[in-house]
Coordinates of C-alpha atoms in Angstrom, one line a residue:
R1 CA -42.2 28.6 17.8
C2 CA -40.4 26.0 20.0
R3 CA -37.1 27.0 18.5
Q4 CA -37.9 30.7 19.2
V5 CA -38.7 29.9 22.8
I6 CA -35.5 27.8 23.2
D7 CA -33.2 30.5 21.7
G8 CA -35.0 33.6 23.1
E9 CA -36.1 32.5 26.6
I10 CA -34.0 29.4 27.6
L11 CA -30.7 29.7 25.8
T12 CA -30.2 33.4 26.6
P13 CA -26.6 34.9 26.4
D14 CA -26.4 34.8 30.2
A15 CA -27.6 31.2 30.4
I16 CA -25.1 30.1 27.7
A17 CA -22.2 31.8 29.5
K18 CA -23.1 30.2 32.8
M19 CA -23.6 26.8 31.2
A20 CA -20.2 27.1 29.5
E21 CA -18.5 28.1 32.8
L22 CA -20.2 25.3 34.7
L23 CA -19.1 22.7 32.2
M24 CA -15.6 24.1 32.0
F25 CA -14.8 24.4 35.7
Y26 CA -16.9 21.6 37.2
Y27 CA -17.7 18.8 34.8
I28 CA -14.8 18.7 32.4
P29 CA -11.7 18.8 34.8
L30 CA -10.3 15.4 35.7
K31 CA -11.7 14.2 39.0
P32 CA -10.1 12.2 41.9
K33 CA -11.6 9.0 40.5
D34 CA -9.7 9.6 37.2
L35 CA -6.5 10.0 39.2
E36 CA -7.2 6.8 41.1
R37 CA -7.7 5.0 37.8
W38 CA -4.4 6.4 36.5
Q39 CA -2.6 4.9 39.4
D40 CA -4.4 1.5 39.3
D41 CA -4.9 1.0 35.6
P42 CA -3.2 3.7 33.4
E43 CA -3.5 1.7 30.2
G44 CA -7.1 0.9 30.7
W45 CA -7.9 4.6 31.4
M46 CA -6.1 5.7 28.2
T47 CA -8.0 3.0 26.2
D48 CA -11.3 4.3 27.5
E49 CA -10.3 7.8 26.6
E50 CA -9.8 6.8 23.0
S51 CA -13.0 4.7 22.8
D52 CA -16.2 5.8 21.1
F53 CA -18.4 5.0 24.2
W54 CA -18.2 8.6 25.5
N55 CA -21.9 8.7 26.2
F56 CA -21.5 6.4 29.2
D57 CA -19.2 8.9 31.0
V58 CA -20.3 12.2 32.5
R59 CA -17.0 14.0 32.0
R60 CA -16.7 13.0 28.3
C61 CA -20.4 13.8 27.7
A62 CA -19.7 17.2 29.2
E63 CA -16.7 17.6 26.8
H64 CA -18.9 16.9 23.8
L65 CA -21.6 19.3 25.0
F66 CA -19.1 22.0 25.7
T67 CA -17.5 21.8 22.2
D68 CA -21.0 21.8 20.6
L69 CA -21.9 24.8 22.6
V70 CA -18.8 26.8 21.7
S71 CA -19.2 25.8 18.1
Q72 CA -22.8 27.0 17.9
E73 CA -22.1 30.2 19.8
R74 CA -18.6 30.8 18.5
D75 CA -19.0 34.6 17.9
R76 CA -20.2 35.1 21.5
L77 CA -18.1 32.6 23.5
A78 CA -14.8 32.3 21.6
P79 CA -13.4 35.8 22.4
E80 CA -14.2 35.5 26.1
L81 CA -12.9 31.9 26.2
A82 CA -9.7 33.1 24.5
K83 CA -9.2 35.8 27.2
L84 CA -9.7 33.2 29.9
V85 CA -7.4 30.6 28.6
M86 CA -4.6 33.0 27.7
Q87 CA -4.2 34.0 31.3
T88 CA -0.9 33.0 32.8
D89 CA -1.0 30.5 35.7
E90 CA 0.2 33.2 38.1
G91 CA -2.6 35.6 37.2
A92 CA -5.2 32.9 37.2
T93 CA -4.3 31.6 40.6
N94 CA -3.7 34.9 42.4
D95 CA -7.0 34.7 44.4
S96 CA -8.4 33.4 47.6
R97 CA -9.5 30.0 46.2
S98 CA -8.1 26.9 47.8
P99 CA -5.3 25.0 46.0
I100 CA -7.6 22.3 44.8
E101 CA -10.1 24.8 43.4
Q102 CA -7.3 26.6 41.6
H103 CA -6.2 23.2 40.2
F104 CA -9.6 22.5 38.9
R105 CA -10.0 25.9 37.3
R106 CA -6.6 25.6 35.6
E107 CA -7.4 22.1 34.4
G108 CA -10.7 23.4 33.0
R109 CA -9.0 26.2 31.1
Y110 CA -6.4 23.8 29.7
A111 CA -9.2 21.3 28.7
A112 CA -11.2 24.1 27.0
L113 CA -8.2 25.3 25.1
G114 CA -7.7 21.8 23.6
L115 CA -11.3 20.9 23.0
C116 CA -12.1 24.1 21.2
A117 CA -8.9 24.4 19.2
N118 CA -10.7 24.8 15.9
D119 CA -13.0 27.5 17.2
L120 CA -10.2 29.4 18.9
Y121 CA -8.0 29.3 15.8
D122 CA -8.4 33.1 15.2
H123 CA -8.3 34.1 18.8
V124 CA -5.4 32.2 20.4
D125 CA -1.7 32.1 19.6
F126 CA -1.1 28.6 21.0
C127 CA 2.7 28.7 20.6
K128 CA 2.8 32.0 22.6
W129 CA 0.6 30.4 25.2
L130 CA 2.9 27.3 25.3
G131 CA 5.9 29.6 25.9
Q132 CA 4.2 31.3 28.8
H133 CA 2.9 28.2 30.6
R134 CA 5.5 26.0 32.2
V135 CA 4.9 22.3 32.8
E136 CA 4.2 22.1 36.5
E137 CA 4.0 19.3 39.1
S138 CA 0.4 18.6 39.9
P139 CA -1.7 15.9 41.5
M140 CA -0.7 12.6 39.8
G141 CA 0.8 14.5 36.8
V142 CA -2.4 16.0 35.5
A143 CA -0.8 19.2 34.3
K144 CA 1.9 17.2 32.4
W145 CA -0.6 14.9 30.8
R146 CA -2.8 17.8 29.8
M147 CA 0.1 19.7 28.3
A148 CA 1.0 16.7 26.2
W149 CA -2.6 16.3 25.2
L150 CA -2.8 20.0 24.3
V151 CA 0.1 19.9 21.9
G152 CA -1.6 16.9 20.1
K153 CA -4.8 18.9 19.7
W154 CA -3.2 22.1 18.4
V155 CA -0.5 20.6 16.1
V156 CA -3.1 19.7 13.5
V157 CA -4.8 23.1 13.8
K158 CA -2.3 25.9 14.1
F159 CA 1.4 25.2 14.8
P160 CA 4.0 27.0 12.6
A161 CA 6.8 24.9 11.2
D162 CA 9.5 26.8 12.9
Q163 CA 7.9 26.1 16.3
R164 CA 7.7 22.3 15.7
P165 CA 11.1 21.5 17.3
H166 CA 9.9 23.1 20.6
A167 CA 6.9 20.7 20.5
Y168 CA 9.2 17.7 19.8
T169 CA 11.4 18.7 22.7
L170 CA 8.6 19.1 25.1
L171 CA 6.8 15.8 24.2
L172 CA 10.0 13.8 24.4
E173 CA 10.7 15.2 27.8
L174 CA 7.3 14.1 28.9
A175 CA 7.9 10.7 27.5
Q176 CA 10.9 10.0 29.6
S177 CA 11.1 7.0 32.0
D178 CA 10.7 9.1 35.1
E179 CA 7.3 10.3 34.2
L180 CA 4.0 8.6 34.9
L181 CA 3.1 5.9 32.3
V182 CA -0.2 7.7 31.4
V183 CA 1.8 10.9 30.7
R184 CA 4.4 9.0 28.6
I185 CA 1.7 7.3 26.5
E186 CA -0.1 10.6 25.9
A187 CA 3.2 12.3 24.9
L188 CA 3.9 9.6 22.3
S189 CA 0.3 9.9 21.0
S190 CA 0.7 13.6 20.5
L191 CA 4.1 13.1 18.9
M192 CA 2.4 10.6 16.5
R193 CA -0.1 13.4 15.5
C194 CA 2.9 15.7 14.8
I195 CA 4.5 13.1 12.6
D196 CA 1.2 12.2 10.8
D197 CA 0.5 15.9 10.1
W198 CA 0.6 17.2 6.5
D199 CA 3.3 19.8 7.4
F200 CA 5.7 17.3 9.0
D201 CA 9.3 17.9 7.9
P202 CA 11.4 14.7 8.2
E203 CA 14.7 16.7 8.1
Q204 CA 13.6 18.9 11.0
F205 CA 12.7 15.8 13.1
A206 CA 16.0 13.9 12.3
P207 CA 17.8 15.2 15.4
F208 CA 15.0 13.9 17.6
L209 CA 14.9 10.4 16.1
K210 CA 17.3 8.7 18.5
P211 CA 15.5 9.9 21.7
A212 CA 12.1 9.1 20.1
F213 CA 13.2 5.5 19.5
E214 CA 14.5 5.3 23.1
C215 CA 11.2 6.6 24.5
I216 CA 9.2 4.1 22.3
T217 CA 11.3 1.2 23.3
N218 CA 11.1 2.1 27.0
V219 CA 7.3 2.4 26.9
L220 CA 6.9 -0.9 25.0
A221 CA 8.8 -2.6 27.8
K222 CA 6.5 -1.1 30.3
V223 CA 3.0 -1.6 28.9
D224 CA 1.0 -4.8 29.0
M225 CA -2.3 -4.3 27.3
P226 CA -2.5 -5.4 23.6
E227 CA -4.4 -2.2 22.7
T228 CA -1.6 0.0 24.2
R229 CA 1.1 -2.0 22.5
M230 CA -0.7 -1.7 19.2
R231 CA -0.8 2.1 19.6
V232 CA 2.9 2.3 20.3
V233 CA 3.8 -0.1 17.4
N234 CA 1.6 2.0 15.1
F235 CA 3.4 5.1 16.2
L236 CA 6.8 3.4 15.4
S237 CA 5.4 2.4 12.0
S238 CA 4.5 6.1 11.3
I239 CA 8.0 7.2 12.2
V240 CA 9.6 4.6 10.0
Q241 CA 7.3 5.5 7.1
R242 CA 7.9 9.3 7.4
M243 CA 11.6 9.2 8.1
Q244 CA 12.5 6.7 5.3
R245 CA 16.3 6.3 5.0
E246 CA 16.9 8.1 8.3
I247 CA 15.8 5.1 10.2
V248 CA 18.6 2.8 8.8
P249 CA 20.9 3.2 11.7
Y250 CA 18.1 2.1 14.1
A251 CA 16.8 -0.7 11.9
E252 CA 18.6 -3.4 13.8
S253 CA 17.2 -2.1 17.1
I254 CA 13.7 -2.1 15.7
I255 CA 14.1 -5.7 14.4
C256 CA 15.3 -6.8 17.8
L257 CA 11.9 -5.7 19.2
I258 CA 10.0 -7.9 16.9
P259 CA 10.5 -11.4 18.5
P260 CA 9.3 -10.3 22.0
L261 CA 6.5 -8.3 20.4
W262 CA 5.3 -11.2 18.3
Q263 CA 5.5 -13.5 21.3
S264 CA 3.4 -11.2 23.4
A265 CA 0.9 -10.9 20.5
A266 CA 0.1 -14.7 20.4
G267 CA -3.6 -15.1 19.8
E268 CA -4.0 -11.3 19.3
N269 CA -4.6 -11.2 15.6
M270 CA -5.2 -7.4 15.3
Y271 CA -2.0 -6.8 17.3
Q272 CA -0.1 -9.2 15.0
T273 CA -1.2 -7.2 11.9
T274 CA 0.3 -4.0 13.4
I275 CA 3.6 -5.9 13.8
L276 CA 3.5 -7.1 10.2
V277 CA 2.9 -3.5 9.0
L278 CA 5.9 -2.3 11.1
I279 CA 8.2 -4.9 9.5
T280 CA 6.8 -3.9 6.0
K281 CA 7.7 -0.3 6.6
V282 CA 11.2 -1.2 7.9
I283 CA 11.9 -3.3 4.7
E284 CA 10.6 -0.5 2.5
A285 CA 13.0 2.0 4.2
L286 CA 16.0 -0.4 4.0
G287 CA 15.5 -1.2 0.3
A288 CA 18.1 -3.7 -1.0
Q289 CA 19.6 -3.9 2.5
S290 CA 16.6 -5.8 3.6
T291 CA 17.8 -8.9 1.8
S292 CA 19.7 -10.0 4.9
L293 CA 16.3 -10.1 6.8
Q294 CA 14.8 -12.8 4.5
S295 CA 15.3 -15.7 6.9
F296 CA 14.0 -13.6 9.8
V297 CA 10.8 -12.5 8.0
A298 CA 9.9 -15.7 6.1
P299 CA 8.4 -17.5 9.1
L300 CA 6.1 -14.5 9.7
V301 CA 5.0 -14.6 6.1
R302 CA 4.4 -18.3 6.3
H303 CA 2.3 -17.9 9.5
S304 CA 0.3 -15.1 7.9
T305 CA -0.4 -16.7 4.5
D306 CA -0.5 -20.4 5.1
L307 CA -4.1 -21.4 4.3
T308 CA -3.9 -24.3 6.7
D309 CA -3.2 -22.0 9.6
P310 CA -6.4 -20.5 11.1
A311 CA -4.6 -17.2 11.7
H312 CA -4.5 -16.5 7.9
V313 CA -8.1 -15.3 8.0
Y314 CA -7.0 -12.2 9.9
L315 CA -3.4 -11.8 8.7
I316 CA -3.3 -12.8 5.1
E317 CA -3.6 -9.3 3.5
D318 CA -0.8 -7.8 5.6
G319 CA 1.2 -11.0 5.2
I320 CA 1.0 -10.8 1.4
E321 CA 1.9 -7.1 1.5
L322 CA 5.0 -7.9 3.6
W323 CA 5.9 -10.8 1.3
L324 CA 5.5 -8.5 -1.8
I325 CA 7.7 -5.7 -0.3
L326 CA 10.3 -8.2 0.7
I327 CA 10.5 -9.7 -2.8
R328 CA 10.5 -6.3 -4.5
N329 CA 13.5 -5.1 -2.6
A330 CA 15.4 -8.4 -2.6
T331 CA 18.6 -8.7 -4.6
A332 CA 18.7 -12.5 -4.2
L333 CA 16.5 -15.3 -2.8
D334 CA 17.6 -17.4 0.1
S335 CA 16.3 -20.9 0.9
S336 CA 13.7 -19.6 3.4
L337 CA 12.0 -17.5 0.6
M338 CA 12.2 -20.3 -1.9
E339 CA 10.4 -22.6 0.5
L340 CA 7.5 -20.2 0.6
L341 CA 6.9 -20.8 -3.1
Q342 CA 4.8 -23.9 -2.3
L343 CA 2.1 -21.5 -0.8
L344 CA 1.6 -19.6 -4.0
P345 CA -0.6 -22.1 -6.0
G346 CA -3.2 -22.1 -3.2
L347 CA -3.1 -18.4 -2.8
L348 CA -3.7 -17.8 -6.5
Q349 CA -7.0 -19.6 -6.0
Y350 CA -7.8 -18.2 -2.6
S351 CA -9.6 -14.9 -3.2
T352 CA -9.9 -12.2 -5.8
E353 CA -9.2 -9.6 -3.1
T354 CA -5.6 -10.7 -2.7
L355 CA -5.1 -12.0 -6.2
R356 CA -3.4 -8.9 -7.7
K357 CA -0.7 -8.8 -5.0
V358 CA -0.2 -12.6 -5.1
L359 CA 0.4 -12.3 -8.9
K360 CA 2.9 -9.5 -8.2
V361 CA 4.7 -11.8 -5.7
V362 CA 4.9 -14.5 -8.4
E363 CA 6.3 -12.0 -10.9
G364 CA 8.8 -10.7 -8.3
Y365 CA 10.2 -14.2 -7.8
V366 CA 10.4 -14.8 -11.5
L367 CA 12.2 -11.5 -12.1
I368 CA 14.9 -12.5 -9.5
D369 CA 15.6 -16.1 -10.3
A370 CA 13.2 -17.6 -12.9
P371 CA 15.1 -20.9 -13.5
G372 CA 15.4 -21.5 -9.7
V373 CA 11.8 -20.8 -9.1
F374 CA 10.7 -23.2 -11.9
H375 CA 13.0 -26.0 -10.8
N376 CA 10.6 -27.5 -8.3
N377 CA 7.5 -25.3 -8.4
G378 CA 7.1 -24.3 -12.0
L379 CA 4.3 -26.7 -12.9
A380 CA 2.2 -26.0 -9.8
I381 CA 2.4 -22.3 -10.4
V382 CA 1.5 -22.5 -14.1
E383 CA -1.3 -24.9 -13.4
A384 CA -2.7 -22.4 -10.8
L385 CA -2.4 -19.6 -13.4
H386 CA -4.1 -21.8 -16.0
A387 CA -7.0 -22.4 -13.7
L388 CA -7.2 -18.6 -13.2
V389 CA -7.2 -17.5 -16.8
S390 CA -9.6 -20.3 -17.9
D391 CA -12.2 -19.3 -15.3
T392 CA -14.9 -17.5 -17.3
N393 CA -16.6 -16.2 -14.1
L394 CA -13.7 -13.9 -13.4
T395 CA -13.6 -10.3 -14.7
V396 CA -11.6 -9.4 -17.8
R397 CA -9.2 -7.4 -15.5
A398 CA -8.4 -10.5 -13.4
T399 CA -7.9 -12.6 -16.6
A400 CA -5.5 -9.9 -17.9
A401 CA -3.6 -9.9 -14.7
G402 CA -3.2 -13.7 -14.8
Y403 CA -1.9 -13.5 -18.4
N404 CA 0.4 -10.7 -17.5
T405 CA 2.1 -13.0 -15.1
L406 CA 2.2 -15.9 -17.6
N407 CA 3.7 -13.5 -20.2
M408 CA 6.4 -12.5 -17.7
I409 CA 7.1 -16.2 -17.0
V410 CA 7.5 -16.9 -20.7
Q411 CA 9.8 -13.9 -21.0
C412 CA 12.1 -14.8 -18.1
V413 CA 12.1 -18.6 -18.0
P414 CA 14.2 -20.3 -20.7
F415 CA 12.3 -22.9 -22.8
E416 CA 14.4 -25.7 -21.3
A417 CA 13.2 -24.7 -17.8
G418 CA 9.6 -23.6 -18.5
G419 CA 8.5 -25.2 -21.7
K420 CA 7.5 -28.5 -20.1
A421 CA 5.3 -26.7 -17.5
I422 CA 3.6 -24.8 -20.3
I423 CA 2.8 -28.0 -22.2
D424 CA 1.8 -30.2 -19.2
S425 CA -0.4 -27.5 -17.7
N426 CA -2.5 -27.4 -20.9
V427 CA -2.6 -23.6 -20.8
L428 CA -1.6 -23.4 -24.5
W429 CA -4.5 -25.5 -25.6
T430 CA -6.9 -23.4 -23.4
A431 CA -5.9 -20.1 -25.0
F432 CA -6.0 -21.7 -28.4
T433 CA -9.6 -23.0 -27.8
F434 CA -10.8 -19.6 -26.5
I435 CA -9.7 -18.0 -29.8
V436 CA -11.2 -20.7 -32.0
E437 CA -14.5 -20.8 -30.2
K438 CA -14.7 -17.0 -29.9
K439 CA -17.4 -17.1 -27.3
E440 CA -16.1 -14.2 -25.2
A441 CA -15.9 -10.5 -26.0
E442 CA -12.9 -9.3 -28.0
L443 CA -11.8 -7.3 -24.9
A444 CA -11.2 -10.6 -23.1
L445 CA -10.0 -12.6 -26.2
V446 CA -7.1 -10.2 -26.9
H447 CA -5.4 -11.4 -23.6
H448 CA -5.6 -15.1 -24.7
A449 CA -4.2 -14.1 -28.1
G450 CA -1.5 -11.9 -26.6
F451 CA -0.3 -14.9 -24.6
L452 CA -0.1 -17.1 -27.7
S453 CA 1.8 -14.3 -29.5
R454 CA 4.2 -14.2 -26.6
I455 CA 4.7 -18.0 -26.8
A456 CA 5.3 -17.7 -30.5
V457 CA 8.0 -15.1 -30.1
H458 CA 9.9 -16.6 -27.1
Y459 CA 9.2 -20.4 -27.6
P460 CA 8.9 -20.4 -31.5
Q461 CA 9.7 -24.1 -31.8
L462 CA 7.0 -25.1 -29.3
F463 CA 4.5 -22.9 -31.0
R464 CA 5.2 -24.2 -34.5
E465 CA 5.0 -27.8 -33.3
F466 CA 1.7 -27.1 -31.5
V467 CA 0.2 -25.4 -34.6
L468 CA 1.5 -28.1 -37.0
A469 CA -0.3 -30.7 -34.9
Q470 CA -3.7 -29.1 -35.4
E471 CA -6.1 -30.1 -38.0
A472 CA -6.1 -27.6 -41.0
T473 CA -9.7 -26.5 -40.5
L474 CA -9.2 -25.8 -36.8
A475 CA -5.9 -24.0 -37.5
S476 CA -7.5 -21.9 -40.2
T477 CA -10.3 -20.7 -37.8
F478 CA -7.7 -20.0 -35.1
A479 CA -5.4 -18.0 -37.5
K480 CA -8.3 -15.9 -38.9
N481 CA -9.7 -15.1 -35.4
W482 CA -6.2 -14.3 -34.1
V483 CA -5.5 -11.8 -36.9
D484 CA -9.0 -10.3 -36.5
L485 CA -8.2 -9.5 -32.9
F486 CA -5.3 -7.3 -34.0
D487 CA -7.6 -4.4 -34.5
D488 CA -8.7 -4.6 -30.8
V489 CA -5.2 -4.1 -29.5
G490 CA -4.3 -0.5 -28.7
N491 CA -0.9 -0.7 -27.1
V492 CA 1.9 -0.2 -29.7
A493 CA 4.2 -2.8 -28.2
Q494 CA 1.4 -5.3 -28.1
R495 CA 0.5 -4.7 -31.7
R496 CA 4.2 -5.3 -32.6
L497 CA 4.1 -8.5 -30.5
F498 CA 1.0 -9.7 -32.5
A499 CA 2.8 -9.0 -35.8
L500 CA 5.9 -10.8 -34.7
G501 CA 3.7 -13.8 -33.6
F502 CA 2.1 -13.9 -37.1
A503 CA 5.6 -13.8 -38.6
V504 CA 6.6 -16.8 -36.5
A505 CA 3.4 -18.7 -37.3
I506 CA 3.9 -18.6 -41.1
A507 CA 7.1 -20.7 -40.9
T508 CA 4.9 -23.8 -41.2
T509 CA 3.4 -26.3 -43.6
N510 CA -0.1 -26.2 -42.0
D511 CA -2.5 -25.1 -44.7
G512 CA -4.9 -23.6 -42.1
I513 CA -2.3 -21.1 -40.9
L514 CA -1.1 -20.3 -44.4
E515 CA -4.6 -19.5 -45.5
A516 CA -4.5 -16.4 -43.2
L517 CA -1.5 -14.9 -45.0
P518 CA -3.6 -12.5 -47.0
L519 CA -4.9 -11.2 -43.7
M520 CA -1.5 -10.9 -42.1
V521 CA 0.3 -8.9 -44.9
P522 CA -1.8 -5.7 -44.3
V523 CA -1.0 -6.0 -40.6
W524 CA 2.7 -6.2 -41.3
N525 CA 2.5 -3.3 -43.7
E526 CA 0.8 -1.2 -41.1
I527 CA 3.4 -2.1 -38.4
M528 CA 6.3 -1.4 -40.8
S529 CA 4.9 1.9 -42.0
D530 CA 4.2 3.0 -38.4
T531 CA 7.5 2.1 -36.8
G532 CA 9.8 0.8 -39.5
S533 CA 13.0 -0.5 -37.9
S534 CA 12.7 1.9 -34.9
L535 CA 12.4 0.6 -31.4
V536 CA 9.3 1.8 -29.6
Y537 CA 9.5 1.8 -25.7
F538 CA 6.7 2.2 -23.2
S539 CA 6.8 2.1 -19.4
D540 CA 6.1 -1.3 -17.9
V541 CA 7.3 -0.3 -14.4
D542 CA 4.8 -1.2 -11.7
D543 CA 2.4 1.8 -11.4
D544 CA 1.7 1.4 -7.7
L545 CA 5.3 1.4 -6.7
P546 CA 7.4 4.6 -6.6
D547 CA 10.8 4.5 -8.4
D548 CA 12.3 5.8 -5.2
Y549 CA 11.7 5.3 -1.6
G550 CA 13.6 8.2 -0.1
E551 CA 17.1 7.5 -1.4
V552 CA 16.3 3.8 -2.1
V553 CA 15.8 2.7 -5.7
V554 CA 13.4 -0.2 -5.6
A555 CA 15.3 -3.2 -6.9
E556 CA 12.4 -4.7 -8.7
N557 CA 11.8 -1.6 -10.9
K558 CA 15.3 -2.0 -12.1
R559 CA 14.6 -5.6 -13.0
R560 CA 11.4 -4.7 -14.8
Q561 CA 13.2 -2.0 -16.8
L562 CA 15.8 -4.5 -17.9
L563 CA 13.1 -7.0 -18.9
L564 CA 11.4 -4.2 -20.9
N565 CA 14.6 -3.3 -22.7
A566 CA 15.1 -6.9 -23.7
D567 CA 11.5 -7.4 -24.9
P568 CA 11.5 -8.6 -28.6
A569 CA 8.5 -6.3 -29.1
H570 CA 10.9 -3.4 -28.7
K571 CA 14.2 -5.0 -29.5
F572 CA 13.6 -7.0 -32.7
D573 CA 13.5 -5.3 -36.1
I574 CA 10.3 -6.7 -37.6
K575 CA 11.6 -6.3 -41.1
H576 CA 14.4 -8.8 -40.4
V577 CA 12.1 -11.2 -38.6
L578 CA 9.6 -11.1 -41.5
A579 CA 12.3 -11.6 -44.1
D580 CA 13.7 -14.7 -42.2
S581 CA 10.1 -16.1 -41.7
M582 CA 9.2 -15.7 -45.4
N583 CA 12.4 -17.5 -46.4
E584 CA 11.8 -20.3 -43.9
C585 CA 8.2 -20.7 -45.2
E586 CA 9.5 -21.0 -48.7
R587 CA 12.1 -23.5 -47.7
L588 CA 9.5 -25.7 -45.8
N589 CA 6.9 -25.6 -48.5
G590 CA 9.0 -25.5 -51.6
A591 CA 9.2 -22.7 -54.2
D592 CA 6.1 -23.7 -56.2
R593 CA 3.8 -24.1 -53.3
F594 CA 5.2 -21.0 -51.6
H595 CA 4.4 -18.9 -54.7
A596 CA 0.9 -20.4 -54.9
I597 CA 0.3 -19.3 -51.3
V598 CA 1.7 -15.8 -51.9
A599 CA -0.5 -15.5 -55.0
R600 CA -3.6 -15.4 -52.7
V601 CA -2.4 -12.1 -51.2
D602 CA -3.8 -8.9 -52.7
A603 CA -1.4 -7.7 -55.3
A604 CA -1.2 -4.1 -54.0
D605 CA -0.7 -5.3 -50.4
F606 CA 2.1 -7.7 -51.4
E607 CA 3.8 -5.0 -53.6
D608 CA 3.7 -2.7 -50.6
F609 CA 5.1 -5.5 -48.4
K610 CA 8.0 -6.2 -50.7
N611 CA 8.8 -2.5 -51.0
Q612 CA 8.9 -2.0 -47.2
L613 CA 11.1 -5.1 -46.8
S614 CA 13.6 -3.9 -49.3

């Protein structure tokens, strides 16, 4: 009943039309107090316009009421509103109203056109309207500000691709140094909406890149508030991200902006994060060319990720992201980046939220210069990784990520450089113990077993000495549990790695290991029958990193591919490895003892084994 009274007796068509007209021409237009604020505090006024506290301002409340009214009464109001806003300025002002009244009516029409862009989509050709309405001088640049504001509203609603250059030209003209600061900021904000739009075409925007950078640089030199600077820096980041390789000629100019920006951001943590994001985008765009920036960026990374610096609480995520992108695109490591290695052990134990990227940073270092990384920092890094993979409170995924990094270290670091760190850290014994005790689910244990298989293949002498030192009963339990885990491995390369590890293990005199030979032979038969001597490849390139960034091939993906190609799980012919291991086992144990060991193997399995080897 109440709804019927409201719709039928209060919100009549005539009342709705009068309400819309009153809002549009009286409450919504910018008032003299707004113009005074423009002159006294343009940045503060713009910040308030973007804030969510609209319910404390009459004009902004009126804007929300007007948009709700038009949205609810679209069929009734939209056609009439479209006719009104499509009038040319000459036709709309050819009456007896005073100049100030004419200004308020024009301002109201312009505001309505932007506020109701979604509702006027089918009724207004904005590009045609834009061509018919020139940018005029008005009190304190209101018309220019509103025109820039309008383009930003409509570009995400209805703006054909072939008309975009006209919008870029208009907005860059309004962002020139001779315009009011509030107009320039709004023009850049609208340009940012154009660039962030789904239909943005980088090639089409390329001719406007130079003037855009000039306008941004000039505005940055003029504004003072951190909030405004953040907006402009975010806009610059958007351009860099969308234009990719096109920004290379301007990269030096952008980098030159960083020191004064960082200095002005002292104590402003949110502002500093936007600067870190900007640098990250520039390095992504530069690719391998960013190597020359390492000494420049390293202090920023240290400030953001040093756990003894209070600022790390706010900056650590963006700092690690910057560090990661810098390492991924590096072709070499300078001394400033090598000095950052001392931060990694602490970061590996800092938080699970940043753990994945910190592990990627470690891997990035190892892929570039494994011996150099391990020269002074190897033991500390491996000890931190050991603490990670031995923590039973972590998820299986976190444990797997930790072992993935350890596996890469074993692959990249020669035994002479990395073997001592592996021994001294006790990680080998930890993985061995997990498999012997078998207290965790198989899904977790396969990662411990995979690491030991990797050690066996790459550091065979270390593995054999470690196994030989174990008591026979303990070694027997380990070997049987290790082989049992083979069935829980799904990846082809990992299954081959396990089989190669078993092959390395039998070249021993430890009875506990040799007791598992009957279990190993069927595994080898399966691997040989599945793949024979062929090399099986799979993609190990980082899933969250595109192969290309524009025209830039990410340097780290090349390094990962080379590592993959050299992986024994792909490269080694398992038949040759098995033949050599069996011969070594016979040599170590003597012919009589060797034949007694082999006699324990199922006859059919061993016959199949011999046939496949031959």
